């Protein structure tokens, strides 16, 4: 009696995971992005801030529910950061219309995320595992949210303060890239 290697049916697994509560909260965050953009463009800064706060709160809640009730899924490990990154890009683009330093921050952010997508996909193919966020990614996300939200609610921040806060965010983005890259190298080293 021979044992055949077990392979995951990723499509079936994703369909089964699609409607977990944490993933529904991630979909909700994705739906808030166009609402935030519309409110910001109209100059409804308080409402735009409330939308971001709702997005951030749902992000925290979805993570806690997933961990507490053992609802961590591979789809959620992908969907949650996608919702985070798209929200962050939307915030940076909107804020950049008033604060030019945010354009280069957006550029650094996009380059880092493209690198992470390519490397993450390579690690997935080699290890057959989807890796979740670690401390530096969470710290970076929290600081970006705080900086962008302060720019939304205080639309007259001095340009120098805006540039300094963008530099802090950029430093955290680079740190995050370095730490995640080191983690992926260790994961790949363990699979040889």
C-alpha positions as semicolon CSV with decimal commas, in nm:
position;residue;x (nm);y (nm);z (nm)
1;X;0,000;0,000;0,000
2;X;0,170;0,318;-0,116
3;X;0,106;0,656;0,031
4;X;0,052;0,932;-0,219
5;X;0,184;1,273;-0,121
6;X;-0,093;1,493;0,010
7;X;-0,134;1,822;-0,169
8;X;-0,361;2,101;-0,065
9;X;-0,645;2,211;-0,288
10;X;-0,582;2,581;-0,234
11;X;-0,890;2,693;-0,431
12;X;-1,120;2,475;-0,221
13;X;-0,948;2,584;0,099
14;X;-0,987;2,954;0,010
15;X;-1,358;2,909;-0,068
16;X;-1,411;2,744;0,269
17;X;-1,225;3,024;0,447
18;X;-1,385;3,311;0,254
19;X;-1,672;3,383;0,492
20;X;-1,505;3,361;0,829
21;X;-1,574;3,662;1,053
22;X;-1,215;3,794;1,036
23;X;-1,221;3,775;0,655
24;X;-1,560;3,949;0,641
25;X;-1,405;4,230;0,845
26;X;-1,121;4,252;0,592
27;X;-1,376;4,282;0,309
28;X;-1,542;4,561;0,510
29;X;-1,207;4,744;0,530
30;X;-1,168;4,714;0,154
31;X;-1,514;4,867;0,106
32;X;-1,418;5,161;0,330
33;X;-1,132;5,266;0,099
34;X;-1,342;5,434;-0,173
35;X;-1,560;5,594;0,096
36;X;-1,251;5,740;0,263
37;X;-1,120;5,875;-0,068
38;X;-1,453;6,037;-0,151
39;X;-1,482;6,199;0,192
40;X;-1,124;6,328;0,181
41;X;-1,161;6,473;-0,168
42;X;-1,482;6,650;-0,063
43;X;-1,298;6,802;0,233
44;X;-1,507;6,612;0,489
45;X;-1,200;6,550;0,703
46;X;-1,381;6,452;1,022
47;X;-1,589;6,193;0,839
48;X;-1,278;6,070;0,657
49;X;-1,101;6,030;0,992
50;X;-1,398;5,838;1,135
51;X;-1,383;5,608;0,832
52;X;-1,012;5,544;0,893
53;X;-1,077;5,484;1,261
54;X;-1,346;5,229;1,172
55;X;-1,101;5,062;0,935
56;X;-0,826;5,050;1,197
57;X;-1,062;4,922;1,466
58;X;-1,197;4,647;1,240
59;X;-0,836;4,549;1,163
60;X;-0,763;4,509;1,535
61;X;-1,088;4,321;1,597
62;X;-1,040;4,081;1,306
63;X;-0,694;3,986;1,432
64;X;-0,816;3,928;1,785
65;X;-1,114;3,721;1,674
66;X;-0,895;3,514;1,442
67;X;-0,645;3,433;1,717
68;X;-0,891;3,389;2,006
69;X;-1,135;3,164;1,818
70;X;-0,876;2,979;1,609
71;X;-1,003;3,140;1,286
72;X;-0,660;3,220;1,143
73;X;-0,676;3,120;0,776
74;X;-0,436;3,129;0,486
75;X;-0,681;3,355;0,303
76;X;-0,686;3,588;0,601
77;X;-0,305;3,594;0,609
78;X;-0,320;3,733;0,255
79;X;-0,643;3,937;0,271
80;X;-0,561;4,126;0,591
81;X;-0,231;4,273;0,468
82;X;-0,383;4,348;0,126
83;X;-0,657;4,552;0,298
84;X;-0,389;4,723;0,511
85;X;-0,165;4,809;0,218
86;X;-0,446;4,935;-0,005
87;X;-0,578;5,150;0,280
88;X;-0,229;5,285;0,345
89;X;-0,179;5,367;-0,024
90;X;-0,518;5,542;-0,037
91;X;-0,426;5,749;0,268
92;X;-0,085;5,842;0,125
93;X;-0,230;5,939;-0,213
94;X;-0,499;6,157;-0,057
95;X;-0,261;6,323;0,188
96;X;-0,002;6,373;-0,089
97;X;-0,243;6,609;-0,264
98;X;-0,170;6,852;0,021
99;X;0,174;6,735;0,135
100;X;0,420;6,655;-0,147
101;X;0,658;6,457;0,080
102;X;0,399;6,184;0,088
103;X;0,461;6,107;-0,282
104;X;0,811;5,976;-0,214
105;X;0,680;5,791;0,092
106;X;0,421;5,627;-0,133
107;X;0,697;5,533;-0,379
108;X;0,905;5,367;-0,106
109;X;0,596;5,190;0,024
110;X;0,499;5,055;-0,320
111;X;0,853;4,935;-0,399
112;X;0,872;4,757;-0,063
113;X;0,534;4,590;-0,116
114;X;0,624;4,476;-0,469
115;X;0,943;4,319;-0,333
116;X;0,744;4,152;-0,055
117;X;0,491;4,013;-0,304
118;X;0,762;3,859;-0,522
119;X;0,963;3,719;-0,231
120;X;0,651;3,606;-0,044
121;X;0,526;3,421;-0,352
122;X;0,865;3,253;-0,393
123;X;0,861;3,146;-0,026
124;X;0,504;3,015;-0,065
125;X;0,606;2,805;-0,366
126;X;0,913;2,666;-0,188
127;X;0,763;2,607;0,160
128;X;0,388;2,570;0,087
129;X;0,313;2,800;0,380
130;X;0,155;3,144;0,404
131;X;0,331;3,351;0,666
132;X;0,153;3,603;0,885
133;X;0,261;3,949;0,996
134;X;0,534;4,001;1,253
135;X;0,609;4,282;1,499
136;X;0,785;4,520;1,260
137;X;0,503;4,504;1,006
138;X;0,247;4,576;1,277
139;X;0,455;4,864;1,416
140;X;0,497;5,010;1,067
141;X;0,123;4,983;0,998
142;X;0,035;5,148;1,329
143;X;0,272;5,440;1,277
144;X;0,156;5,494;0,917
145;X;-0,208;5,498;1,034
146;X;-0,126;5,746;1,313
147;X;0,070;5,977;1,080
148;X;-0,188;5,970;0,802
149;X;-0,480;6,015;1,041
150;X;-0,308;6,317;1,196
151;X;-0,269;6,464;0,846
152;X;-0,638;6,401;0,775
153;X;-0,772;6,564;1,090
154;X;-0,513;6,845;1,091
155;X;-0,502;6,947;0,724
156;X;-0,273;7,246;0,797
157;X;0,027;7,064;0,944
158;X;0,350;7,251;0,852
159;X;0,527;7,097;0,553
160;X;0,845;7,043;0,760
161;X;0,653;6,841;1,021
162;X;0,486;6,644;0,742
163;X;0,823;6,567;0,580
164;X;0,971;6,458;0,915
165;X;0,680;6,227;0,985
166;X;0,708;6,085;0,632
167;X;1,077;6,019;0,698
168;X;0,990;5,824;1,016
169;X;0,738;5,616;0,819
170;X;0,994;5,557;0,543
171;X;1,249;5,438;0,799
172;X;0,998;5,191;0,942
173;X;0,908;5,069;0,593
174;X;1,276;4,999;0,518
175;X;1,323;4,832;0,859
176;X;1,020;4,615;0,789
177;X;1,161;4,512;0,450
178;X;1,495;4,416;0,607
179;X;1,335;4,214;0,890
180;X;1,089;4,033;0,661
181;X;1,365;3,956;0,411
182;X;1,580;3,808;0,688
183;X;1,282;3,600;0,803
184;X;1,222;3,468;0,451
185;X;1,590;3,382;0,410
186;X;1,575;3,181;0,735
187;X;1,257;3,004;0,618
188;X;1,416;2,914;0,286
189;X;1,737;2,802;0,458
190;X;1,538;2,561;0,673
191;X;1,376;2,400;0,366
192;X;1,700;2,297;0,192
